[in-house]
Amino acid sequence: MDVSSFSYEALPMRVRFGPGAVASLGDEVRRLGLRRVLVLCSPEQEETGDRIAGSLGEHSAGVLPEARMHVPVEVARRARERAAELGADGCVAVGGGSAIGLGKAIALQYGLPVIAVPTTYAGSEMTAVWGVTEGGRKKTGRDRKVLPTSVLYDHELTLGLPVAMSVTSGLNAVAHAVEALYAPDASPIISLMAEEGIRALTSALPALVDNSTDLAARTQALYGAWLCGACLGATTMSLHHKLCHALGGSLDLPHAPTHAVVLPHALAYNQAAAPAAVEALRRALGVPDPARGIWDLAGALGAPRALKDLAMDEQDIDPITEQVVANPYANPAPVTREGVTLLLHAAWAGDAPSA
Ligand code: NAD
């Protein structure tokens, strides 16, 4: 990338990474001077939440296993009330973007610190971005208050993440790093992290498909997810994230699979306008055409490659295009109605990406 001029702002947080990192949660709670923390998780991960709360002893205020995708406003309200009733002075969010998003919703209103224990590769733990959904509309914003104070990455907690979710969540993370490479606020340090994160994740995912409990591959994948999440937290995202935001928000398409389908097409759209990003991606992926390489990889990993397979109706292409074109994010290639329509048709049908 061009290193002659840039600005970079580091986000303050503490990261502990390694097998058994979650065993240091008690130390982390005490280090932050917290007395009673509320453990947040999805209903499917209640057992993990209970185990973690149990390990905290008197420092646990209880478990709230109610996290849901896109943080519905009523869930956020209930969680805030519960935190206040229980006298919690902090939260531990264990799980994917949904659990961490719930922690952020509590932090936004009460300023309670969040310790994140991520168990997917989505990356929310590394960002100051919050989101709450009300009446079918997701409101998002950026606020330093919601940035987790500490993040404990423990690959042992990811061993049970099903293969299909590991693959789409991993590609979701790769998408953050891809867009960080051509972001309007890209910087040399973030580009290094992006390239390394993509290399780590794309080499770990095939090994996870072969054996989902391969510890070395789980470690690589989580390491890659950390780097890609940090890229998301430090830069402004472009067309790919705008498309996924519109598809998820308006049509309720599943978050990580939507990212997996759209990424090769959004990248193909931008490649000619982002030569330095393409060079970095060639090095990370070891292929001449990164967009085609990611599409091939998604196929080899068994990831979805067509929006129609995520139950999107073809007639929704036009309204989504309108939404994206009406209020586009900054993007290397101009965002045109014709270009976005072609992109969405290819992604909907499952065609190979083309510029
Ligand atoms: P998720 O958190 O909804 O998790 C999906 C499912 O996987 C849940 O049922 C969960 O219980 C289960 N799960 C998670 N980890 C598991 C494990 N190790 N083993 C078994 N099951 C496990 O999904 P996600 O993709 O991680 O997060 C998506 C949400 O996060 C979306 O709402 C998205 O908008 C948000 N997000 C926000 C940011 C941000 O910066 N604010 C970044 C990325 C994602």
Short mmCIF file of C-alpha atoms and ligand atoms in Angstrom, two decimals:
data_model
loop_
_atom_site.label_atom_id
_atom_site.label_comp_id
_atom_site.label_asym_id
_atom_site.label_seq_id
_atom_site.Cartn_x
_atom_site.Cartn_y
_atom_site.Cartn_z
CA MET A 1 0.00 0.00 0.00
CA ASP A 2 0.94 3.67 -0.27
CA VAL A 3 2.74 4.44 3.01
CA SER A 4 3.43 8.11 2.26
CA SER A 5 0.41 9.40 4.17
CA PHE A 6 -2.06 7.78 6.59
CA SER A 7 -3.62 8.10 10.02
CA TYR A 8 -4.14 5.30 12.51
CA GLU A 9 -5.82 5.23 15.90
CA ALA A 10 -5.22 2.23 18.18
CA LEU A 11 -8.21 0.89 20.11
CA PRO A 12 -7.46 0.33 23.79
CA MET A 13 -8.17 -3.21 24.95
CA ARG A 14 -6.43 -6.16 26.46
CA VAL A 15 -6.27 -9.48 24.60
CA ARG A 16 -5.40 -12.84 26.10
CA PHE A 17 -5.04 -15.63 23.57
CA GLY A 18 -4.41 -19.33 24.06
CA PRO A 19 -5.77 -22.69 25.13
CA GLY A 20 -7.36 -22.33 28.55
CA ALA A 21 -7.41 -18.48 28.32
CA VAL A 22 -10.92 -18.52 29.76
CA ALA A 23 -9.46 -19.85 33.03
CA SER A 24 -8.00 -16.37 33.54
CA LEU A 25 -11.47 -14.77 33.49
CA GLY A 26 -11.55 -14.43 37.30
CA ASP A 27 -8.19 -12.60 37.23
CA GLU A 28 -9.48 -10.35 34.50
CA VAL A 29 -12.65 -9.52 36.47
CA ARG A 30 -10.58 -8.65 39.55
CA ARG A 31 -8.02 -6.70 37.52
CA LEU A 32 -10.87 -4.49 36.26
CA GLY A 33 -12.07 -4.01 39.85
CA LEU A 34 -15.46 -5.64 39.11
CA ARG A 35 -17.49 -7.30 41.86
CA ARG A 36 -20.48 -8.95 40.14
CA VAL A 37 -20.61 -9.67 36.43
CA LEU A 38 -23.58 -10.88 34.42
CA VAL A 39 -22.76 -13.67 31.96
CA LEU A 40 -24.51 -13.26 28.58
CA CYS A 41 -24.88 -16.01 25.98
CA SER A 42 -27.29 -17.43 23.38
CA PRO A 43 -29.85 -20.02 24.58
CA GLU A 44 -27.90 -22.71 22.65
CA GLN A 45 -24.79 -21.96 24.71
CA GLU A 46 -26.42 -21.87 28.15
CA GLU A 47 -24.28 -24.77 29.37
CA THR A 48 -21.09 -22.89 28.50
CA GLY A 49 -22.52 -19.76 30.18
CA ASP A 50 -23.33 -21.72 33.35
CA ARG A 51 -19.86 -23.25 33.44
CA ILE A 52 -18.21 -19.87 33.10
CA ALA A 53 -20.49 -18.28 35.73
CA GLY A 54 -19.71 -21.21 38.06
CA SER A 55 -15.98 -20.62 37.65
CA LEU A 56 -16.45 -17.01 38.82
CA GLY A 57 -18.00 -17.97 42.17
CA GLU A 58 -19.05 -14.88 44.15
CA HIS A 59 -18.12 -12.62 41.22
CA SER A 60 -20.99 -14.02 39.15
CA ALA A 61 -24.31 -12.14 39.18
CA GLY A 62 -25.95 -14.90 37.10
CA VAL A 63 -26.45 -16.00 33.50
CA LEU A 64 -28.76 -14.44 30.94
CA PRO A 65 -29.03 -16.93 28.06
CA GLU A 66 -31.16 -14.71 25.81
CA ALA A 67 -28.83 -13.31 23.17
CA ARG A 68 -30.28 -13.34 19.65
CA MET A 69 -29.08 -12.35 16.19
CA HIS A 70 -29.12 -8.56 15.54
CA VAL A 71 -30.00 -7.70 19.19
CA PRO A 72 -33.80 -7.20 19.15
CA VAL A 73 -34.65 -4.10 21.20
CA GLU A 74 -36.88 -6.04 23.63
CA VAL A 75 -34.01 -8.44 24.42
CA ALA A 76 -31.68 -5.47 24.97
CA ARG A 77 -34.25 -3.82 27.30
CA ARG A 78 -34.75 -6.98 29.34
CA ALA A 79 -31.00 -7.51 29.62
CA ARG A 80 -30.46 -3.94 30.84
CA GLU A 81 -33.23 -4.38 33.45
CA ARG A 82 -31.79 -7.72 34.58
CA ALA A 83 -28.29 -6.23 34.90
CA ALA A 84 -29.69 -3.39 37.05
CA GLU A 85 -31.83 -5.73 39.24
CA LEU A 86 -28.87 -8.01 39.87
CA GLY A 87 -26.57 -5.11 40.68
CA ALA A 88 -24.11 -6.18 37.99
CA ASP A 89 -21.15 -3.86 37.51
CA GLY A 90 -19.93 -5.56 34.34
CA CYS A 91 -20.81 -8.22 31.78
CA VAL A 92 -19.06 -11.24 30.35
CA ALA A 93 -20.31 -11.96 26.82
CA VAL A 94 -19.62 -15.55 25.79
CA GLY A 95 -20.45 -16.56 22.24
CA GLY A 96 -20.61 -15.05 18.78
CA GLY A 97 -21.60 -11.60 17.57
CA SER A 98 -25.07 -11.97 19.10
CA ALA A 99 -23.89 -12.41 22.71
CA ILE A 100 -21.23 -9.72 22.32
CA GLY A 101 -23.80 -7.43 20.69
CA LEU A 102 -26.05 -7.83 23.74
CA GLY A 103 -23.15 -6.88 26.02
CA LYS A 104 -22.58 -3.80 23.88
CA ALA A 105 -26.27 -2.81 24.17
CA ILE A 106 -25.95 -2.87 27.99
CA ALA A 107 -22.63 -0.98 27.82
CA LEU A 108 -24.20 1.67 25.60
CA GLN A 109 -26.90 2.51 28.13
CA TYR A 110 -25.14 1.94 31.46
CA GLY A 111 -21.47 2.14 30.55
CA LEU A 112 -20.83 -1.28 32.13
CA PRO A 113 -17.52 -2.78 30.96
CA VAL A 114 -17.75 -5.88 28.78
CA ILE A 115 -15.31 -8.78 28.83
CA ALA A 116 -15.75 -10.73 25.59
CA VAL A 117 -15.11 -14.44 25.19
CA PRO A 118 -15.67 -15.03 21.44
CA THR A 119 -16.65 -18.49 20.24
CA THR A 120 -17.16 -17.69 16.52
CA TYR A 121 -14.99 -15.77 14.05
CA ALA A 122 -17.40 -12.82 13.50
CA GLY A 123 -15.11 -10.19 15.07
CA SER A 124 -17.55 -8.00 17.01
CA GLU A 125 -15.32 -8.22 20.10
CA MET A 126 -12.71 -6.01 18.41
CA THR A 127 -15.02 -3.16 17.42
CA ALA A 128 -16.78 -0.17 18.98
CA VAL A 129 -19.76 -0.77 16.68
CA TRP A 130 -23.13 -1.54 18.29
CA GLY A 131 -26.45 -2.50 16.69
CA VAL A 132 -30.03 -2.86 17.96
CA THR A 133 -33.05 -3.95 15.88
CA GLU A 134 -36.50 -2.42 16.36
CA GLY A 135 -39.54 -2.91 14.11
CA GLY A 136 -37.45 -4.76 11.51
CA ARG A 137 -34.87 -1.95 11.24
CA LYS A 138 -31.36 -2.30 12.58
CA LYS A 139 -29.90 0.86 14.05
CA THR A 140 -26.11 0.87 14.34
CA GLY A 141 -23.53 3.28 15.66
CA ARG A 142 -19.96 3.60 16.88
CA ASP A 143 -19.21 4.43 20.52
CA ARG A 144 -15.99 3.80 22.46
CA LYS A 145 -18.18 2.89 25.47
CA VAL A 146 -19.15 -0.44 23.88
CA LEU A 147 -15.63 -1.56 22.99
CA PRO A 148 -14.90 -4.64 25.14
CA THR A 149 -12.35 -3.87 27.85
CA SER A 150 -10.78 -7.32 27.62
CA VAL A 151 -11.05 -10.17 25.14
CA LEU A 152 -10.20 -13.77 26.00
CA TYR A 153 -9.63 -15.94 22.93
CA ASP A 154 -9.68 -19.60 23.91
CA HIS A 155 -9.72 -22.01 20.98
CA GLU A 156 -11.04 -24.79 23.23
CA LEU A 157 -14.40 -22.98 23.27
CA THR A 158 -14.54 -23.12 19.46
CA LEU A 159 -14.12 -26.90 19.16
CA GLY A 160 -17.89 -27.41 19.15
CA LEU A 161 -18.63 -24.79 16.48
CA PRO A 162 -20.21 -26.85 13.69
CA VAL A 163 -18.17 -27.11 10.48
CA ALA A 164 -20.70 -25.24 8.32
CA MET A 165 -20.79 -22.34 10.82
CA SER A 166 -17.00 -22.38 11.16
CA VAL A 167 -16.66 -22.00 7.39
CA THR A 168 -19.17 -19.19 6.92
CA SER A 169 -18.06 -17.38 10.07
CA GLY A 170 -14.45 -17.67 8.87
CA LEU A 171 -15.37 -16.18 5.47
CA ASN A 172 -17.28 -13.42 7.31
CA ALA A 173 -13.99 -12.57 9.05
CA VAL A 174 -12.04 -12.70 5.77
CA ALA A 175 -14.50 -10.15 4.35
CA HIS A 176 -13.53 -7.65 7.10
CA ALA A 177 -9.86 -7.94 6.19
CA VAL A 178 -10.51 -7.76 2.43
CA GLU A 179 -12.39 -4.49 2.81
CA ALA A 180 -9.77 -3.14 5.26
CA LEU A 181 -7.18 -3.51 2.48
CA TYR A 182 -8.99 -0.99 0.27
CA ALA A 183 -10.68 1.08 2.99
CA PRO A 184 -10.65 4.89 2.71
CA ASP A 185 -8.87 4.89 6.10
CA ALA A 186 -6.53 1.96 5.38
CA SER A 187 -3.14 2.10 7.10
CA PRO A 188 0.06 0.05 6.75
CA ILE A 189 -0.29 -1.71 10.11
CA ILE A 190 -3.88 -2.72 9.42
CA SER A 191 -2.96 -3.94 5.93
CA LEU A 192 -0.28 -6.19 7.46
CA MET A 193 -2.84 -7.56 9.90
CA ALA A 194 -5.37 -8.04 7.11
CA GLU A 195 -2.98 -10.01 4.91
CA GLU A 196 -1.88 -12.21 7.81
CA GLY A 197 -5.45 -12.70 9.03
CA ILE A 198 -6.62 -13.82 5.58
CA ARG A 199 -3.65 -16.15 5.23
CA ALA A 200 -4.28 -17.70 8.66
CA LEU A 201 -8.02 -18.20 8.16
CA THR A 202 -7.97 -19.46 4.59
CA SER A 203 -5.29 -22.01 5.46
CA ALA A 204 -7.10 -23.14 8.64
CA LEU A 205 -10.59 -23.59 7.16
CA PRO A 206 -9.79 -26.55 4.85
CA ALA A 207 -8.13 -28.33 7.79
CA LEU A 208 -11.26 -27.70 9.93
CA VAL A 209 -13.49 -29.19 7.25
CA ASP A 210 -11.34 -32.34 7.41
CA ASN A 211 -11.33 -32.42 11.21
CA SER A 212 -13.33 -29.87 13.19
CA THR A 213 -11.45 -30.61 16.41
CA ASP A 214 -7.97 -30.14 14.91
CA LEU A 215 -6.45 -27.96 17.65
CA ALA A 216 -3.74 -26.44 15.47
CA ALA A 217 -6.31 -25.43 12.84
CA ARG A 218 -8.68 -24.03 15.50
CA THR A 219 -5.80 -21.95 16.89
CA GLN A 220 -4.91 -20.61 13.42
CA ALA A 221 -8.55 -19.82 12.66
CA LEU A 222 -9.06 -17.93 15.93
CA TYR A 223 -5.77 -16.08 15.45
CA GLY A 224 -6.96 -15.09 11.97
CA ALA A 225 -10.34 -14.05 13.36
CA TRP A 226 -8.66 -11.79 15.92
CA LEU A 227 -6.63 -10.06 13.20
CA CYS A 228 -9.60 -9.72 10.85
CA GLY A 229 -11.80 -8.40 13.69
CA ALA A 230 -9.13 -5.81 14.52
CA CYS A 231 -9.23 -4.73 10.85
CA LEU A 232 -13.00 -4.29 11.10
CA GLY A 233 -12.61 -2.23 14.27
CA ALA A 234 -9.98 0.07 12.76
CA THR A 235 -11.34 0.88 9.29
CA THR A 236 -14.48 1.88 7.41
CA MET A 237 -16.12 -0.87 5.40
CA SER A 238 -17.21 -0.58 1.75
CA LEU A 239 -19.60 -2.12 -0.81
CA HIS A 240 -19.41 -5.69 0.50
CA HIS A 241 -20.55 -4.74 4.00
CA LYS A 242 -23.17 -2.35 2.62
CA LEU A 243 -24.66 -5.18 0.53
CA CYS A 244 -24.66 -7.61 3.46
CA HIS A 245 -26.17 -4.99 5.75
CA ALA A 246 -29.01 -4.38 3.26
CA LEU A 247 -29.59 -8.11 2.62
CA GLY A 248 -29.54 -9.00 6.32
CA GLY A 249 -31.50 -5.98 7.52
CA SER A 250 -34.25 -5.98 4.87
CA LEU A 251 -34.60 -9.66 4.02
CA ASP A 252 -33.39 -11.23 7.26
CA LEU A 253 -30.86 -13.36 5.39
CA PRO A 254 -28.47 -15.22 7.73
CA HIS A 255 -25.44 -13.09 8.64
CA ALA A 256 -22.36 -15.25 8.05
CA PRO A 257 -23.67 -17.25 5.00
CA THR A 258 -24.64 -13.96 3.31
CA HIS A 259 -21.10 -12.67 3.77
CA ALA A 260 -19.73 -15.94 2.36
CA VAL A 261 -21.85 -15.67 -0.81
CA VAL A 262 -21.36 -11.95 -1.49
CA LEU A 263 -17.60 -11.62 -0.81
CA PRO A 264 -16.17 -12.95 -4.13
CA HIS A 265 -18.59 -10.77 -6.11
CA ALA A 266 -17.96 -7.58 -4.14
CA LEU A 267 -14.22 -8.18 -4.41
CA ALA A 268 -14.43 -8.79 -8.17
CA TYR A 269 -16.34 -5.51 -8.47
CA ASN A 270 -13.48 -3.64 -6.78
CA GLN A 271 -10.36 -5.45 -7.96
CA ALA A 272 -9.48 -3.20 -10.92
CA ALA A 273 -9.80 -0.12 -8.69
CA ALA A 274 -7.74 -1.53 -5.80
CA PRO A 275 -4.41 -2.82 -7.18
CA ALA A 276 -2.50 -2.74 -3.86
CA ALA A 277 -5.24 -4.77 -2.17
CA VAL A 278 -5.13 -7.28 -5.02
CA GLU A 279 -1.36 -7.66 -4.59
CA ALA A 280 -1.77 -8.31 -0.86
CA LEU A 281 -4.54 -10.82 -1.53
CA ARG A 282 -2.44 -12.63 -4.16
CA ARG A 283 0.29 -13.06 -1.55
CA ALA A 284 -2.17 -14.19 1.15
CA LEU A 285 -4.13 -16.59 -1.05
CA GLY A 286 -1.44 -17.71 -3.49
CA VAL A 287 -3.72 -17.28 -6.52
CA PRO A 288 -3.60 -14.78 -9.42
CA ASP A 289 -7.28 -13.77 -9.20
CA PRO A 290 -8.27 -13.32 -5.52
CA ALA A 291 -12.03 -13.00 -6.19
CA ARG A 292 -12.05 -16.24 -8.17
CA GLY A 293 -9.77 -17.81 -5.53
CA ILE A 294 -12.20 -17.02 -2.71
CA TRP A 295 -15.15 -18.30 -4.78
CA ASP A 296 -13.26 -21.55 -5.49
CA LEU A 297 -12.33 -21.86 -1.81
CA ALA A 298 -15.96 -21.34 -0.73
CA GLY A 299 -16.98 -24.15 -3.10
CA ALA A 300 -14.25 -26.48 -1.84
CA LEU A 301 -15.30 -25.78 1.77
CA GLY A 302 -18.96 -26.52 1.02
CA ALA A 303 -20.06 -22.95 1.80
CA PRO A 304 -23.21 -21.56 0.18
CA ARG A 305 -22.42 -19.71 -3.07
CA ALA A 306 -25.87 -18.52 -4.17
CA LEU A 307 -28.26 -16.08 -2.47
CA LYS A 308 -31.17 -18.08 -3.91
CA ASP A 309 -30.00 -20.96 -1.69
CA LEU A 310 -30.39 -18.62 1.33
CA ALA A 311 -34.07 -18.24 0.32
CA MET A 312 -33.67 -14.83 -1.32
CA ASP A 313 -36.31 -14.07 -3.92
CA GLU A 314 -35.00 -12.88 -7.32
CA GLN A 315 -37.45 -9.97 -7.28
CA ASP A 316 -35.72 -8.58 -4.19
CA ILE A 317 -32.62 -7.75 -6.26
CA ASP A 318 -34.04 -4.41 -7.46
CA PRO A 319 -35.08 -3.00 -4.05
CA ILE A 320 -31.76 -4.07 -2.51
CA THR A 321 -29.90 -2.41 -5.40
CA GLU A 322 -31.90 0.79 -4.83
CA GLN A 323 -31.01 0.77 -1.13
CA VAL A 324 -27.31 0.25 -1.81
CA VAL A 325 -27.09 2.86 -4.57
CA ALA A 326 -29.16 5.46 -2.70
CA ASN A 327 -26.72 5.65 0.20
CA PRO A 328 -23.47 3.88 -0.72
CA TYR A 329 -20.44 3.50 1.57
CA ALA A 330 -17.11 4.85 0.28
CA ASN A 331 -15.84 2.31 -2.27
CA PRO A 332 -12.82 1.99 -4.58
CA ALA A 333 -14.96 1.44 -7.73
CA PRO A 334 -17.95 3.74 -8.36
CA VAL A 335 -21.18 2.20 -7.04
CA THR A 336 -23.57 2.20 -10.00
CA ARG A 337 -27.09 0.83 -10.37
CA GLU A 338 -26.07 -1.29 -13.34
CA GLY A 339 -22.95 -2.65 -11.63
CA VAL A 340 -24.75 -3.55 -8.39
CA THR A 341 -27.63 -5.17 -10.30
CA LEU A 342 -25.20 -7.38 -12.24
CA LEU A 343 -23.31 -8.22 -9.05
CA LEU A 344 -26.48 -9.23 -7.21
CA HIS A 345 -27.76 -11.30 -10.15
CA ALA A 346 -24.50 -13.27 -10.22
CA ALA A 347 -24.50 -13.72 -6.42
CA TRP A 348 -28.17 -14.71 -6.46
CA ALA A 349 -27.68 -17.33 -9.18
CA GLY A 350 -24.40 -18.70 -7.81
CA ASP A 351 -22.37 -17.75 -10.90
CA ALA A 352 -18.60 -17.30 -10.77
CA PRO A 353 -17.62 -13.71 -9.95
CA SER A 354 -16.78 -11.39 -12.83
CA ALA A 355 -15.53 -7.83 -12.86
P1 NAD B 1 -24.23 -15.77 16.54
O1 NAD B 1 -23.54 -15.07 17.63
O2 NAD B 1 -25.69 -15.46 16.34
O3 NAD B 1 -24.04 -17.32 16.72
C1 NAD B 1 -24.70 -18.22 15.83
C2 NAD B 1 -25.08 -19.48 16.58
O4 NAD B 1 -23.91 -20.23 16.88
C3 NAD B 1 -25.77 -19.24 17.93
O5 NAD B 1 -26.83 -20.15 18.06
C4 NAD B 1 -24.68 -19.53 18.94
O6 NAD B 1 -25.19 -19.97 20.17
C5 NAD B 1 -23.92 -20.63 18.23
N1 NAD B 1 -22.51 -20.73 18.63
C6 NAD B 1 -21.63 -19.73 18.77
N2 NAD B 1 -20.43 -20.22 19.10
C7 NAD B 1 -20.55 -21.56 19.19
C8 NAD B 1 -19.65 -22.62 19.49
N3 NAD B 1 -18.35 -22.39 19.72
N4 NAD B 1 -20.13 -23.87 19.49
C9 NAD B 1 -21.42 -24.12 19.19
N5 NAD B 1 -22.33 -23.16 18.88
C10 NAD B 1 -21.89 -21.90 18.89
O7 NAD B 1 -23.52 -15.51 15.11
P2 NAD B 1 -22.26 -14.65 14.66
O8 NAD B 1 -22.14 -14.89 13.20
O9 NAD B 1 -21.09 -14.88 15.53
O10 NAD B 1 -22.71 -13.15 14.92
C11 NAD B 1 -23.66 -12.54 14.09
C12 NAD B 1 -24.18 -11.26 14.73
O11 NAD B 1 -23.08 -10.44 15.14
C13 NAD B 1 -24.98 -10.41 13.77
O12 NAD B 1 -26.05 -9.82 14.48
C14 NAD B 1 -24.00 -9.35 13.30
O13 NAD B 1 -24.61 -8.17 12.84
C15 NAD B 1 -23.18 -9.14 14.56
N6 NAD B 1 -21.82 -8.64 14.30
C16 NAD B 1 -21.51 -7.42 14.80
C17 NAD B 1 -20.25 -6.90 14.61
C18 NAD B 1 -19.88 -5.56 15.19
O14 NAD B 1 -18.77 -5.09 15.02
N7 NAD B 1 -20.79 -4.93 15.88
C19 NAD B 1 -19.27 -7.64 13.92
C20 NAD B 1 -19.61 -8.90 13.42
C21 NAD B 1 -20.89 -9.39 13.64
#
